[in-house]
Amino acid sequence: MLTFDPFNMDDLLKSHKILMAELTNEAGRFCFGGVGVFAGEKLVHMAPPADVIPKLISDLIHWVKTTDTHPLIKSCVFHYEFEFIHPFADGNGRMGRMWQTLLLSRWRPIFNWLSVETLIRERQQEYYAILAVADKAVDSTAFVEFMLRFIRDALNDLMLTEQVREQVTDQVERLMSALGSETLSTKELLERLGLKHRPTFSNNYLRPALELGLIEMTVPDKPNSSKQQYRAVKRNSD
């Protein structure tokens, strides 16, 4: 994806051809007829006539390339307008989300690590609902605000993950490796780590892992319980 130029319509068509090659006979070409978006049997959005789509997409790409609007905002506006134009017979949602990621990554490389497609998957219903709100209002503001909040939250999560990663010492990494997916006592962990000095284990291994929220106690209300064991904290996958 990084080899595509987000301001080049030929690259847009080429990427659609690659993405949709095995899913539609119209991969890499703008639609030839009217395209509607349906919820069940109800028409919720009718795309512009097919004969004006190339001009609309060309104008949109020109605008996003030349506007002084902040890159975050213009990427969201592009995303919304692309979905409104709905230039392809299939794959419009994936293309719009992918192109926003491409626009953002050209502005700041950190966005190479934040796929809009992956993020939207977590809040898909809300995403489609806000698109419908913007369509009804004939105004992209609600959608832009939603996406900006979405991007902000994702960046905050990424920064937190990086901060935790930077704080993880070699000792904590060794502890997490020794613990794995099991639930173990202090004695068992000492044996696996080849340690005998409990204060060293507590200060350099156990306490930092607890403070970083990487592990948890099985008896949290009684830290010194003789039955105390430790396990890795389960985290939701992206």
Coordinates of C-alpha atoms in Angstrom, one line a residue:
M1 CA 0.0 0.0 0.0
L2 CA 2.9 2.4 0.8
T3 CA 3.9 2.4 -2.8
F4 CA 0.7 4.0 -3.9
D5 CA 0.4 7.8 -4.4
P6 CA -2.7 8.9 -2.6
F7 CA -3.1 11.9 -5.0
N8 CA -3.0 9.7 -8.1
M9 CA -6.3 8.4 -9.6
D10 CA -4.5 5.7 -11.6
D11 CA -3.1 4.4 -8.3
L12 CA -6.5 4.4 -6.8
L13 CA -7.8 2.2 -9.6
K14 CA -4.8 0.0 -9.5
S15 CA -5.2 -0.6 -5.8
H16 CA -8.9 -1.4 -6.2
K17 CA -7.9 -4.0 -8.9
I18 CA -5.5 -5.7 -6.6
L19 CA -7.8 -5.6 -3.6
M20 CA -10.9 -6.8 -5.4
A21 CA -9.4 -9.0 -8.2
E22 CA -11.0 -12.2 -7.0
L23 CA -14.2 -10.7 -5.8
T24 CA -15.7 -8.8 -8.7
N25 CA -15.3 -8.6 -12.5
E26 CA -15.3 -4.8 -12.2
A27 CA -12.1 -4.7 -10.2
G28 CA -10.0 -1.6 -11.1
R29 CA -12.8 0.2 -12.9
F30 CA -15.4 2.7 -11.8
C31 CA -19.0 1.4 -11.9
F32 CA -20.9 1.5 -15.1
G33 CA -24.4 1.9 -13.6
G34 CA -26.1 3.3 -10.6
V35 CA -25.0 1.9 -7.3
G36 CA -27.2 1.9 -4.2
V37 CA -26.4 1.0 -0.6
F38 CA -29.1 -1.1 1.0
A39 CA -30.0 -2.0 4.6
G40 CA -32.0 -5.2 3.9
E41 CA -34.4 -4.1 1.2
K42 CA -34.3 -0.5 2.1
L43 CA -32.3 1.9 0.0
V44 CA -30.2 4.1 2.4
H45 CA -27.9 5.8 -0.1
M46 CA -27.9 6.2 -3.9
A47 CA -24.6 7.0 -5.5
P48 CA -24.3 9.8 -8.1
P49 CA -24.8 8.8 -11.8
A50 CA -22.0 6.7 -13.2
D51 CA -21.1 9.2 -15.9
V52 CA -20.1 11.9 -13.4
I53 CA -18.1 9.6 -11.1
P54 CA -14.6 10.0 -12.7
K55 CA -14.9 13.8 -12.6
L56 CA -16.1 13.7 -8.9
I57 CA -13.2 11.5 -7.8
S58 CA -10.7 13.6 -9.8
D59 CA -12.0 16.8 -8.1
L60 CA -11.9 15.1 -4.7
I61 CA -8.3 14.0 -5.2
H62 CA -7.3 17.5 -6.5
W63 CA -9.0 19.0 -3.4
V64 CA -7.2 16.8 -0.9
K65 CA -3.9 17.4 -2.6
T66 CA -4.2 21.2 -2.7
T67 CA -6.3 22.2 0.3
D68 CA -4.7 23.9 3.3
T69 CA -7.1 22.0 5.6
H70 CA -5.3 20.1 8.4
P71 CA -4.2 16.6 7.2
L72 CA -6.3 14.9 9.9
I73 CA -9.5 16.7 9.0
K74 CA -9.0 16.5 5.2
S75 CA -8.3 12.7 5.4
C76 CA -11.7 12.3 7.2
V77 CA -13.5 14.5 4.7
F78 CA -11.9 12.5 1.9
H79 CA -13.1 9.3 3.5
Y80 CA -16.7 10.6 3.8
E81 CA -16.9 12.1 0.3
F82 CA -15.4 8.9 -1.2
E83 CA -18.1 6.8 0.5
F84 CA -20.8 9.3 -0.6
I85 CA -19.6 9.1 -4.3
H86 CA -19.4 5.3 -4.0
P87 CA -17.4 5.0 -7.2
F88 CA -17.0 1.2 -7.4
A89 CA -19.6 -1.6 -7.8
D90 CA -18.0 -3.2 -4.7
G91 CA -15.3 -2.5 -2.2
N92 CA -16.0 1.1 -1.6
G93 CA -15.8 0.9 2.2
R94 CA -12.5 -0.9 2.2
M95 CA -11.0 1.5 -0.4
G96 CA -12.2 4.6 1.5
R97 CA -10.7 3.4 4.7
M98 CA -7.5 2.2 3.1
W99 CA -7.0 5.6 1.3
Q100 CA -7.5 7.5 4.5
T101 CA -4.8 5.4 6.1
L102 CA -2.5 6.1 3.1
L103 CA -3.2 9.9 3.3
L104 CA -2.4 9.9 7.0
S105 CA 0.7 7.8 6.7
R106 CA 2.1 10.2 4.1
W107 CA 1.6 12.9 6.7
R108 CA 3.0 11.1 9.7
P109 CA 4.7 7.7 9.5
I110 CA 3.1 6.6 12.8
F111 CA -0.1 6.0 10.9
N112 CA 1.5 3.1 9.2
W113 CA 0.8 1.3 12.4
L114 CA -2.8 2.4 12.6
S115 CA -5.0 0.8 10.0
V116 CA -8.3 2.6 9.7
E117 CA -9.8 -0.6 8.4
T118 CA -8.8 -2.5 11.5
L119 CA -9.9 0.2 13.9
I120 CA -13.4 0.5 12.3
R121 CA -13.9 -3.3 12.6
E122 CA -14.1 -2.8 16.3
R123 CA -16.9 -0.2 16.1
Q124 CA -18.5 -1.1 12.8
Q125 CA -22.2 -0.4 13.7
E126 CA -21.3 3.0 15.1
Y127 CA -19.3 3.8 12.0
Y128 CA -22.2 3.0 9.6
A129 CA -24.7 4.8 11.8
I130 CA -22.6 8.0 11.8
L131 CA -22.3 7.7 8.0
A132 CA -26.1 7.6 7.8
V133 CA -26.4 10.6 10.1
A134 CA -24.0 12.6 7.9
D135 CA -25.8 11.6 4.7
K136 CA -29.1 12.7 6.1
A137 CA -27.7 16.0 7.2
V138 CA -25.9 16.4 3.9
D139 CA -22.9 17.5 6.0
S140 CA -19.8 15.5 6.8
T141 CA -19.2 17.3 10.2
A142 CA -20.6 14.4 12.4
F143 CA -18.5 11.9 10.5
V144 CA -15.3 13.9 10.7
E145 CA -15.8 14.4 14.5
F146 CA -16.4 10.7 15.0
M147 CA -13.3 9.8 13.0
L148 CA -11.1 12.4 14.8
R149 CA -12.2 11.0 18.2
F150 CA -11.5 7.5 16.9
I151 CA -8.0 8.4 15.7
R152 CA -7.3 10.2 19.0
D153 CA -8.3 7.2 21.1
A154 CA -6.3 4.8 18.9
L155 CA -3.2 7.0 19.2
N156 CA -3.6 7.3 23.0
D157 CA -3.7 3.5 23.1
L158 CA -0.7 3.2 20.9
M159 CA 1.3 5.6 23.0
L160 CA 0.3 3.8 26.2
T161 CA 1.4 0.5 24.7
E162 CA 4.8 2.1 23.7
Q163 CA 5.3 3.6 27.2
V164 CA 4.6 0.3 28.9
R165 CA 7.0 -1.5 26.4
E166 CA 9.7 1.0 27.2
Q167 CA 9.3 0.4 31.0
V168 CA 9.5 -3.4 30.7
T169 CA 12.9 -4.4 32.0
D170 CA 14.8 -7.5 31.1
Q171 CA 13.8 -8.9 34.5
V172 CA 10.1 -8.3 33.8
E173 CA 10.5 -9.9 30.4
R174 CA 12.1 -13.0 32.0
L175 CA 9.3 -13.1 34.5
M176 CA 6.6 -13.0 31.8
S177 CA 8.4 -15.7 29.8
A178 CA 8.6 -17.9 32.9
L179 CA 5.0 -17.3 33.7
G180 CA 3.6 -17.8 30.3
S181 CA -0.1 -18.7 30.4
E182 CA 0.1 -20.5 33.7
T183 CA -0.8 -19.5 37.2
L184 CA 2.2 -19.9 39.5
S185 CA 3.3 -19.2 43.1
T186 CA 6.3 -17.2 44.2
K187 CA 8.2 -20.4 44.9
E188 CA 7.5 -21.8 41.5
L189 CA 8.6 -18.6 39.8
L190 CA 11.8 -18.5 41.8
E191 CA 12.6 -22.0 40.7
R192 CA 11.9 -21.3 37.0
L193 CA 14.0 -18.1 37.1
G194 CA 16.8 -19.8 39.0
L195 CA 16.6 -17.2 41.8
K196 CA 17.0 -17.8 45.6
H197 CA 16.9 -14.2 46.9
R198 CA 13.2 -13.3 47.5
P199 CA 13.8 -9.5 48.0
T200 CA 15.6 -9.3 44.6
F201 CA 12.7 -11.2 43.0
S202 CA 10.1 -9.0 44.6
N203 CA 11.8 -5.6 43.8
N204 CA 13.1 -6.3 40.3
Y205 CA 10.7 -8.8 38.9
L206 CA 7.4 -9.1 40.7
R207 CA 6.6 -5.6 41.8
P208 CA 7.4 -3.9 38.4
A209 CA 5.2 -6.4 36.6
L210 CA 2.3 -5.8 39.0
E211 CA 2.7 -2.0 38.7
L212 CA 2.7 -2.1 34.9
G213 CA -0.5 -4.2 35.0
L214 CA 1.1 -7.1 33.2
I215 CA 0.3 -9.7 35.9
E216 CA -2.3 -10.0 38.7
M217 CA -2.7 -11.8 42.0
T218 CA -5.1 -14.6 42.4
V219 CA -5.9 -13.3 46.0
P220 CA -5.7 -9.6 45.5
D221 CA -7.2 -8.6 48.8
K222 CA -4.6 -10.6 50.7
P223 CA -1.2 -9.9 49.0
N224 CA 0.8 -11.9 51.6
S225 CA -1.5 -15.0 51.5
S226 CA 0.3 -18.3 51.6
K227 CA -2.0 -19.3 48.7
Q228 CA -1.1 -16.3 46.6
Q229 CA -0.3 -17.0 43.0
Y230 CA 0.3 -14.9 39.9
R231 CA -1.0 -14.9 36.3
A232 CA -0.6 -12.8 33.2
V233 CA -3.3 -10.2 32.6
K234 CA -5.4 -11.1 29.6
R235 CA -5.8 -8.3 27.1
N236 CA -8.3 -7.9 24.3
S237 CA -6.7 -8.6 20.9
D238 CA -7.0 -5.9 18.2

